Short mmCIF file of C-alpha atoms in Angstrom, two decimals:
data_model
loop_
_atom_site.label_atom_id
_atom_site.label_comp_id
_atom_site.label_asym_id
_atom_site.label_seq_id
_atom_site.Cartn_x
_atom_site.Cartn_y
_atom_site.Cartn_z
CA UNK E 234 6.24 -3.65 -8.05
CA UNK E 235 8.70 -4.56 -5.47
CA UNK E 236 10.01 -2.39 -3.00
CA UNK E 237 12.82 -2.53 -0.12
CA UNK E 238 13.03 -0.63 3.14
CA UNK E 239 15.45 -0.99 6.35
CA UNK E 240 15.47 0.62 9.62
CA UNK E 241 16.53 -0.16 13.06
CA UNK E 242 15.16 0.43 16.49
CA UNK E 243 17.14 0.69 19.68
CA UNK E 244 15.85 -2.21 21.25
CA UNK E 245 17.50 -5.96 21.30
CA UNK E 246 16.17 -8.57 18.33
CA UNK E 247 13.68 -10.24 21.04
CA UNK E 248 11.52 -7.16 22.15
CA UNK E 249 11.46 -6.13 18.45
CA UNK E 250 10.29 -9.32 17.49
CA UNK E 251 7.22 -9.39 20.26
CA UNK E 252 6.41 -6.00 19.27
CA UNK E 253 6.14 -6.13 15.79
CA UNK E 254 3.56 -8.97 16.14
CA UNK E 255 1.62 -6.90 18.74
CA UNK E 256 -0.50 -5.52 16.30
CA UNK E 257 -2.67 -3.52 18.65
CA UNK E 258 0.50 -1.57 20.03
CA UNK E 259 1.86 -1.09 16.14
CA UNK E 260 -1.45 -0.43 14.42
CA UNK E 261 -1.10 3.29 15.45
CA UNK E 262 1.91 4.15 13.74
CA UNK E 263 0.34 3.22 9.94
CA UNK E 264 -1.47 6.23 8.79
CA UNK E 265 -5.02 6.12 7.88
CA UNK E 266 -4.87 2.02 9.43
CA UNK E 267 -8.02 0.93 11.31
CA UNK E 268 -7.70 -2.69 12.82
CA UNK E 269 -11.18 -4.24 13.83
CA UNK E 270 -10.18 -7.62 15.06
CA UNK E 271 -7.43 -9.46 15.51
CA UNK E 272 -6.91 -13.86 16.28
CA UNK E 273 -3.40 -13.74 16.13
CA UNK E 274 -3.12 -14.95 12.61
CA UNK E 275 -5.45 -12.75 10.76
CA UNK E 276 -5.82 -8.95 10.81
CA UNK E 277 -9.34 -7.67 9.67
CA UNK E 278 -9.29 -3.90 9.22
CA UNK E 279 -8.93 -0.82 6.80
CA UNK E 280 -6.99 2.11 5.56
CA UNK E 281 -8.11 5.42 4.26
CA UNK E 282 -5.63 6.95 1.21
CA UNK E 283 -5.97 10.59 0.17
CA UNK E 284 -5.02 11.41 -2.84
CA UNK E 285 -5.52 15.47 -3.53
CA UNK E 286 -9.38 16.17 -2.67
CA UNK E 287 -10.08 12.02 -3.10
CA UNK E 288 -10.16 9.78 0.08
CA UNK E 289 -10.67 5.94 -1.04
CA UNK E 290 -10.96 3.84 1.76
CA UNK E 291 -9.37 0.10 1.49
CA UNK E 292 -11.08 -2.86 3.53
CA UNK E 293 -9.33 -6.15 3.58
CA UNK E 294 -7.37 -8.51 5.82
CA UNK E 295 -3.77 -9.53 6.17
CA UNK E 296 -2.50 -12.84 6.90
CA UNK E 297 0.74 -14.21 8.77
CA UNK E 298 1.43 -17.02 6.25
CA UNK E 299 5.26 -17.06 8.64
CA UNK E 300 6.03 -16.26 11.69
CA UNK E 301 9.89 -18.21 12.17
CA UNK E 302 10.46 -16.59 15.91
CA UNK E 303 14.42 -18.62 15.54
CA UNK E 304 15.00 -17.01 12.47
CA UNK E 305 13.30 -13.46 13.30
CA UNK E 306 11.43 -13.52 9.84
CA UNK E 307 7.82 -12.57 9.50
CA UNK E 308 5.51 -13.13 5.64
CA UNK E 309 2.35 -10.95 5.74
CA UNK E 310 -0.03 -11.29 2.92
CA UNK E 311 -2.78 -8.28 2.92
CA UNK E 312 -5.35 -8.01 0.40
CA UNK E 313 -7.95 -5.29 0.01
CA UNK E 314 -10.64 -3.57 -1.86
CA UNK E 315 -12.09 -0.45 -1.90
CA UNK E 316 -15.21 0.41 -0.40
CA UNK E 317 -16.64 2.69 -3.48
CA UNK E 318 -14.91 1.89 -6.33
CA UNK E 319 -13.38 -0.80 -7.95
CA UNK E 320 -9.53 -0.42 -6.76
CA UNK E 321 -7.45 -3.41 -5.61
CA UNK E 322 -4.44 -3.41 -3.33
CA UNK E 323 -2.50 -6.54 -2.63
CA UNK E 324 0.72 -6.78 -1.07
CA UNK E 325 3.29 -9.46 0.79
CA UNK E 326 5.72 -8.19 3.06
CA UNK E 327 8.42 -10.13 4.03
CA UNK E 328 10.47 -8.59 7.08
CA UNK E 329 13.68 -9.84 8.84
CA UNK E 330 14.72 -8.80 11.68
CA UNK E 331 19.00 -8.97 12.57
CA UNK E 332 20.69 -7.77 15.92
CA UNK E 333 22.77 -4.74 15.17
CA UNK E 334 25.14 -3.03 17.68
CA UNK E 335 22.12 -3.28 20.58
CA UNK E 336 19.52 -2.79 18.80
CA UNK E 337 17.50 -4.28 15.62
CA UNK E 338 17.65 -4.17 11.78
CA UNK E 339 14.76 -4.62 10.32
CA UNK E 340 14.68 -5.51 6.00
CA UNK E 341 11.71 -4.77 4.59
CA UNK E 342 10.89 -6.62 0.93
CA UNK E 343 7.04 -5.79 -0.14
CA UNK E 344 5.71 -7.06 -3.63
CA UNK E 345 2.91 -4.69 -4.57
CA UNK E 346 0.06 -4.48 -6.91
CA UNK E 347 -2.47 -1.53 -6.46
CA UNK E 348 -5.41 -0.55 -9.00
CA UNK E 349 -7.47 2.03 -9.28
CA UNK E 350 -6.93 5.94 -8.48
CA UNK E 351 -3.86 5.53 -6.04
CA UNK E 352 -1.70 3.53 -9.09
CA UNK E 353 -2.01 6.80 -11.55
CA UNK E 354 1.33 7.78 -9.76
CA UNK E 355 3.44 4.89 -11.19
CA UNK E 356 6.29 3.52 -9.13
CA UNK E 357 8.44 6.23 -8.90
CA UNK E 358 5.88 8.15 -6.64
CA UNK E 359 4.71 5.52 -4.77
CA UNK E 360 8.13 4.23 -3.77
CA UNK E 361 8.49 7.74 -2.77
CA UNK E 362 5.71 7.36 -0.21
CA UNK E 363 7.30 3.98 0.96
CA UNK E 364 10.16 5.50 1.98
CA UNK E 365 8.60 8.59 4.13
CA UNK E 366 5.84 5.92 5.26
CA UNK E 367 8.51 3.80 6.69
CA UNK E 368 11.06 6.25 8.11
CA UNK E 369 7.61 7.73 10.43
CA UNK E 370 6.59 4.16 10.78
CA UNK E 371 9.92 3.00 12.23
CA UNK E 372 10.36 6.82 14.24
CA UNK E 373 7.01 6.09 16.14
CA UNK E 374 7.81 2.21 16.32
CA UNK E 375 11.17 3.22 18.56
CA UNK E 376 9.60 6.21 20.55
CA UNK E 377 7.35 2.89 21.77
CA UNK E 378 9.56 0.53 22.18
CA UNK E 379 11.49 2.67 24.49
CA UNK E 380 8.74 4.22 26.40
CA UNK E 381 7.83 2.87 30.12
CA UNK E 382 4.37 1.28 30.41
CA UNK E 383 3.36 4.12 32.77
CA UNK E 384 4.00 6.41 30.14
CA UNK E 385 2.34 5.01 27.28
CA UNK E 386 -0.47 6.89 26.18
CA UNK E 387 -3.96 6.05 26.21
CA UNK E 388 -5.39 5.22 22.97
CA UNK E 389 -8.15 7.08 21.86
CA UNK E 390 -11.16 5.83 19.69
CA UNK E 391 -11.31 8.65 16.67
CA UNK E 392 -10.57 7.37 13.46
CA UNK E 393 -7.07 8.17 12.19
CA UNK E 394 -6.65 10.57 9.81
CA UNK E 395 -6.49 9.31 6.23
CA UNK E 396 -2.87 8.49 4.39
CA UNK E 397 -2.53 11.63 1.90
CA UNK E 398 0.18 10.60 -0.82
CA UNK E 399 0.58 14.62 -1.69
CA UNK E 400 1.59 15.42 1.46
CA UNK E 401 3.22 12.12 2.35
CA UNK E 402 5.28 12.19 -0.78
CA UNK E 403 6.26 15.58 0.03
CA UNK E 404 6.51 18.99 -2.87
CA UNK E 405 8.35 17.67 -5.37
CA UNK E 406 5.95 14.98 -5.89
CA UNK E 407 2.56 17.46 -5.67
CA UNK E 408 4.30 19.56 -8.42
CA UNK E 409 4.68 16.50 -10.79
CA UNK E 410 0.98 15.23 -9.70
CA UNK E 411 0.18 18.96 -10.67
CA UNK E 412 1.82 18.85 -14.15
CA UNK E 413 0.25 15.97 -15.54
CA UNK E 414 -3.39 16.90 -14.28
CA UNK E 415 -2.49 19.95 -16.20
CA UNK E 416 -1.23 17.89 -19.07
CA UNK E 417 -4.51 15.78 -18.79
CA UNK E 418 -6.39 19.06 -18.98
CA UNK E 419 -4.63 20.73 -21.86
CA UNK E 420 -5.16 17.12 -23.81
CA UNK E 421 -8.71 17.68 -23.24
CA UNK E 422 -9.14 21.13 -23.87
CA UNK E 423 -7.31 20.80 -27.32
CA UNK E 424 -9.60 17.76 -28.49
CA UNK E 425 -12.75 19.62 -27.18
CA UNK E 426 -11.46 22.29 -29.68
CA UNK E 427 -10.72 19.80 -32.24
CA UNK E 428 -14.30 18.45 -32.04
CA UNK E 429 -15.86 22.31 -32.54
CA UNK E 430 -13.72 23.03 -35.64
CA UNK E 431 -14.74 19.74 -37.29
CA UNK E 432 -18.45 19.99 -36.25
CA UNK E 433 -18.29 23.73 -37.57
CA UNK E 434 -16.81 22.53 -40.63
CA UNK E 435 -19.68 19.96 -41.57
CA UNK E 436 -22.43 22.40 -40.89
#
């Protein structure tokens, strides 16, 4: 599936552009995202997705295939697997970055494939996430952009909570996850009944 995001930060095209490659300093504002090492090309981490009382944690790595600094336009490839299980997630993310009015525009494009429990949500639902994921990604990306270097925090080493889609995706989404578990469940209650009658029947 494809999906398309844009949001600015109040910082000028070049300071956006240095930041946004500073994966240390950006890391913290993806939910549930671990990064374990980092050569300037190649990111080597994980991320931990909850979805309702299931945490499946992805480990993979994500590649700059581009980074064109004159034409502000980054290609990430990330790949990943879960750790129990046998879910996939592979994305590339192309983002552009434009001056705007002082600060930056940022266009998002991300071709995604994901497997496994996550996926049962269909695109709808997951594009829902996008959006939230990137409106919190680019809120924290601006609050540190803009802060002084005294006043950055210090980073502390506890992992980072897990992603939850539910909660990410907000109420109307939980309600729909809700009504096809109990769609799942009333399809399985009415075969298990099914099953009975006929074994009753041939007794």
């Amino acid at each position: 599936m494809e999906l398309h995001h844009e949001f600015t930060v109040p910082v000028p095209v070049d300071d956006a552009w240095r930041a946004l490659l500073d994966i240390e300093r950006v890391a913290p504002c993806l939910p549930g995202a671990v990064v374990e090492e980092y050569d300037g090309k190649t990111v080597t981490g994980s991320v931990k997705v909850k979805v309702g009382p299931v945490t499946v944690t992805y480990r993979g790595t994500a590649v700059f295939e581009e980074q064109d600094e004159p034409a502000h336009r980054i290609v990430l490839a990330a790949s990943g697997r879960e750790t129990r299980g046998q879910g996939t997630a592979r994305a590339t993310v192309t983002a552009t970055l434009a001056e705007r009015d002082g600060g930056t525009a940022v266009s998002v494009r991300t071709d995604l494939t994901v497997t496994g429990r996550p996926a049962q949500f269909g695109r709808g639902v997951l594009a829902e996430v996008g959006d939230r994921l990137v409106g919190q990604f680019a809120a924290c990306l601006a609050e540190r952009l803009t802060e002084r270097p005294q006043d950055e925090p210090v980073l502390d080493e506890e992992e980072p909570e897990p992603l939850d889609l539910l909660r990410t995706a907000g109420l109307p989404v939980a309600k729909r996850a809700a009504a096809l578990l109990a769609v799942a469940l009333l399809a399985w209650l009415t075969a298990r009944l099914q099953r009975r009658r006929r074994t009753g029947r041939h007794r």
